[in-house]
Amino acid sequence: VALAVALHNLPEGMAVGVVYAGSMQPEQVGSVSFASAFALAIGIALQNVPEGAIVAMPLRQAGMSRKKAFTLGMLSGAVEPLGALLTIGLAAVFAPMMPVMLSFAAGAMLYVVVEELIPAAHLSTHSDIGTMALIAGFVIMMALDTSLG
């Protein structure tokens, strides 16, 4: 799970980098507003919190210390800013490849969700909490999308 989350975070960071590059250099990448770039960065940052928990919680349950489990959960998302910075510098090169890279990121997370998270979520008597969290996340992302751009 940790590897899948880390692998999927690299193209997410690259997506943020391409959008910011588009807001700074529209002649090379395409016209993108700074508000749109900011909305994407905030949305991805918000969804990184549960992704870090997805990595840290099983490690903690397996007996790892809180500090080490938290650190590894946090490090699984550390590749994202690196991907963003790399892509901002090389935006003209990466922009055409973004659909493929984002498809890879989506596929990695869909695999983890279908194979690991959904079956585990329904083992508990409180499986409706996960469904409500999904709805809340969707509402937050739609609010960000409509209010920021």
CSV table of C-alpha atoms in Angstrom, one decimal:
chain,number,residue,atom,x,y,z
A,1,VAL,CA,0.0,0.0,0.0
A,2,ALA,CA,2.8,2.4,0.9
A,3,LEU,CA,4.5,1.8,-2.4
A,4,ALA,CA,1.3,2.3,-4.4
A,5,VAL,CA,0.5,5.5,-2.6
A,6,ALA,CA,4.1,6.8,-3.1
A,7,LEU,CA,4.0,5.9,-6.8
A,8,HIS,CA,0.7,7.5,-7.3
A,9,ASN,CA,1.8,10.7,-5.6
A,10,LEU,CA,4.6,11.4,-8.2
A,11,PRO,CA,2.2,12.0,-11.1
A,12,GLU,CA,-0.1,14.0,-8.8
A,13,GLY,CA,2.7,16.3,-8.0
A,14,MET,CA,3.6,16.5,-11.7
A,15,ALA,CA,-0.1,17.5,-12.4
A,16,VAL,CA,0.2,20.3,-9.9
A,17,GLY,CA,3.5,21.4,-11.5
A,18,VAL,CA,2.1,21.5,-15.0
A,19,VAL,CA,-0.9,23.6,-13.8
A,20,TYR,CA,1.4,26.0,-12.0
A,21,ALA,CA,3.7,26.2,-15.0
A,22,GLY,CA,0.6,26.9,-17.1
A,23,SER,CA,-0.3,29.8,-14.8
A,24,MET,CA,3.2,31.2,-14.9
A,25,GLN,CA,4.2,30.5,-18.6
A,26,PRO,CA,1.0,30.3,-20.7
A,27,GLU,CA,2.9,30.5,-23.9
A,28,GLN,CA,4.6,27.2,-23.3
A,29,VAL,CA,2.0,25.1,-21.6
A,30,GLY,CA,-1.4,26.7,-22.0
A,31,SER,CA,-3.5,29.3,-20.4
A,32,VAL,CA,-4.4,28.3,-16.8
A,33,SER,CA,-5.5,30.7,-14.1
A,34,PHE,CA,-3.6,30.9,-10.8
A,35,ALA,CA,-6.9,30.2,-9.0
A,36,SER,CA,-7.3,26.9,-10.9
A,37,ALA,CA,-3.7,25.9,-10.0
A,38,PHE,CA,-4.3,26.8,-6.4
A,39,ALA,CA,-7.6,24.9,-6.3
A,40,LEU,CA,-5.9,21.8,-7.6
A,41,ALA,CA,-3.0,22.1,-5.2
A,42,ILE,CA,-5.4,22.5,-2.2
A,43,GLY,CA,-7.5,19.6,-3.4
A,44,ILE,CA,-4.6,17.3,-3.7
A,45,ALA,CA,-3.1,18.4,-0.4
A,46,LEU,CA,-6.4,17.7,1.4
A,47,GLN,CA,-6.6,14.2,0.0
A,48,ASN,CA,-3.0,13.5,1.0
A,49,VAL,CA,-4.1,13.4,4.7
A,50,PRO,CA,-6.1,10.2,4.4
A,51,GLU,CA,-3.5,8.8,2.0
A,52,GLY,CA,-0.9,9.2,4.7
A,53,ALA,CA,-3.3,7.6,7.2
A,54,ILE,CA,-3.8,4.7,4.8
A,55,VAL,CA,0.0,4.1,5.0
A,56,ALA,CA,0.5,4.8,8.7
A,57,MET,CA,-2.5,3.1,10.4
A,58,PRO,CA,-1.6,-0.5,9.2
A,59,LEU,CA,2.0,0.1,10.2
A,60,ARG,CA,0.9,1.2,13.7
A,61,GLN,CA,-1.4,-1.8,14.0
A,62,ALA,CA,1.5,-4.1,13.1
A,63,GLY,CA,3.4,-2.8,16.1
A,64,MET,CA,5.5,0.1,14.7
A,65,SER,CA,5.9,3.1,16.9
A,66,ARG,CA,3.6,6.1,16.3
A,67,LYS,CA,6.4,8.3,15.3
A,68,LYS,CA,7.9,5.9,12.8
A,69,ALA,CA,4.4,5.1,11.3
A,70,PHE,CA,3.6,8.8,11.0
A,71,THR,CA,6.9,9.5,9.4
A,72,LEU,CA,6.5,6.8,6.8
A,73,GLY,CA,2.9,7.9,6.1
A,74,MET,CA,4.2,11.5,5.6
A,75,LEU,CA,7.1,10.3,3.5
A,76,SER,CA,4.7,8.5,1.1
A,77,GLY,CA,3.5,11.9,0.0
A,78,ALA,CA,7.0,13.6,0.0
A,79,VAL,CA,7.5,12.7,-3.7
A,80,GLU,CA,4.6,15.0,-4.6
A,81,PRO,CA,6.4,18.4,-4.1
A,82,LEU,CA,9.5,16.9,-5.8
A,83,GLY,CA,7.3,15.9,-8.8
A,84,ALA,CA,5.8,19.4,-8.9
A,85,LEU,CA,9.1,21.2,-8.8
A,86,LEU,CA,10.6,18.9,-11.5
A,87,THR,CA,7.6,19.5,-13.7
A,88,ILE,CA,7.5,23.2,-13.3
A,89,GLY,CA,11.1,23.3,-14.5
A,90,LEU,CA,10.4,20.9,-17.4
A,91,ALA,CA,6.8,21.8,-18.1
A,92,ALA,CA,7.1,21.9,-21.9
A,93,VAL,CA,8.4,18.3,-21.9
A,94,PHE,CA,5.9,16.9,-19.3
A,95,ALA,CA,2.7,18.6,-20.4
A,96,PRO,CA,2.0,16.3,-23.3
A,97,MET,CA,2.6,13.2,-21.1
A,98,MET,CA,0.3,14.2,-18.3
A,99,PRO,CA,-2.8,12.2,-19.4
A,100,VAL,CA,-0.8,9.0,-19.4
A,101,MET,CA,0.9,9.8,-16.0
A,102,LEU,CA,-2.4,10.7,-14.4
A,103,SER,CA,-3.9,7.5,-15.7
A,104,PHE,CA,-1.1,5.6,-14.1
A,105,ALA,CA,-1.7,7.4,-10.8
A,106,ALA,CA,-5.4,6.7,-11.0
A,107,GLY,CA,-4.9,3.0,-11.8
A,108,ALA,CA,-2.5,2.5,-8.9
A,109,MET,CA,-5.0,4.0,-6.4
A,110,LEU,CA,-8.0,2.2,-7.9
A,111,TYR,CA,-6.1,-1.1,-7.5
A,112,VAL,CA,-5.4,-0.4,-3.9
A,113,VAL,CA,-9.0,0.7,-3.2
A,114,VAL,CA,-10.5,-2.3,-4.9
A,115,GLU,CA,-8.0,-4.9,-3.6
A,116,GLU,CA,-7.4,-3.6,-0.1
A,117,LEU,CA,-9.5,-0.8,1.2
A,118,ILE,CA,-13.1,-1.7,0.2
A,119,PRO,CA,-12.9,-5.3,1.5
A,120,ALA,CA,-11.3,-4.1,4.7
A,121,ALA,CA,-13.9,-1.3,5.2
A,122,HIS,CA,-16.8,-3.8,5.1
A,123,LEU,CA,-15.3,-6.0,7.8
A,124,SER,CA,-16.3,-3.5,10.4
A,125,THR,CA,-19.8,-2.9,11.8
A,126,HIS,CA,-19.4,0.8,11.0
A,127,SER,CA,-18.9,0.5,7.3
A,128,ASP,CA,-21.3,3.4,6.7
A,129,ILE,CA,-18.6,5.8,8.0
A,130,GLY,CA,-16.4,5.2,5.0
A,131,THR,CA,-19.3,5.9,2.7
A,132,MET,CA,-20.1,9.2,4.5
A,133,ALA,CA,-16.4,10.2,4.3
A,134,LEU,CA,-16.5,9.6,0.6
A,135,ILE,CA,-19.5,11.8,0.2
A,136,ALA,CA,-17.9,14.5,2.4
A,137,GLY,CA,-14.7,14.4,0.3
A,138,PHE,CA,-16.7,14.8,-2.8
A,139,VAL,CA,-18.6,17.8,-1.4
A,140,ILE,CA,-15.4,19.5,-0.3
A,141,MET,CA,-13.8,19.0,-3.8
A,142,MET,CA,-16.9,20.3,-5.5
A,143,ALA,CA,-16.9,23.4,-3.2
A,144,LEU,CA,-13.3,24.0,-4.0
A,145,ASP,CA,-13.8,23.6,-7.7
A,146,THR,CA,-16.7,26.0,-7.8
A,147,SER,CA,-15.3,28.6,-5.4
A,148,LEU,CA,-11.7,28.7,-6.6
A,149,GLY,CA,-12.1,28.3,-10.3
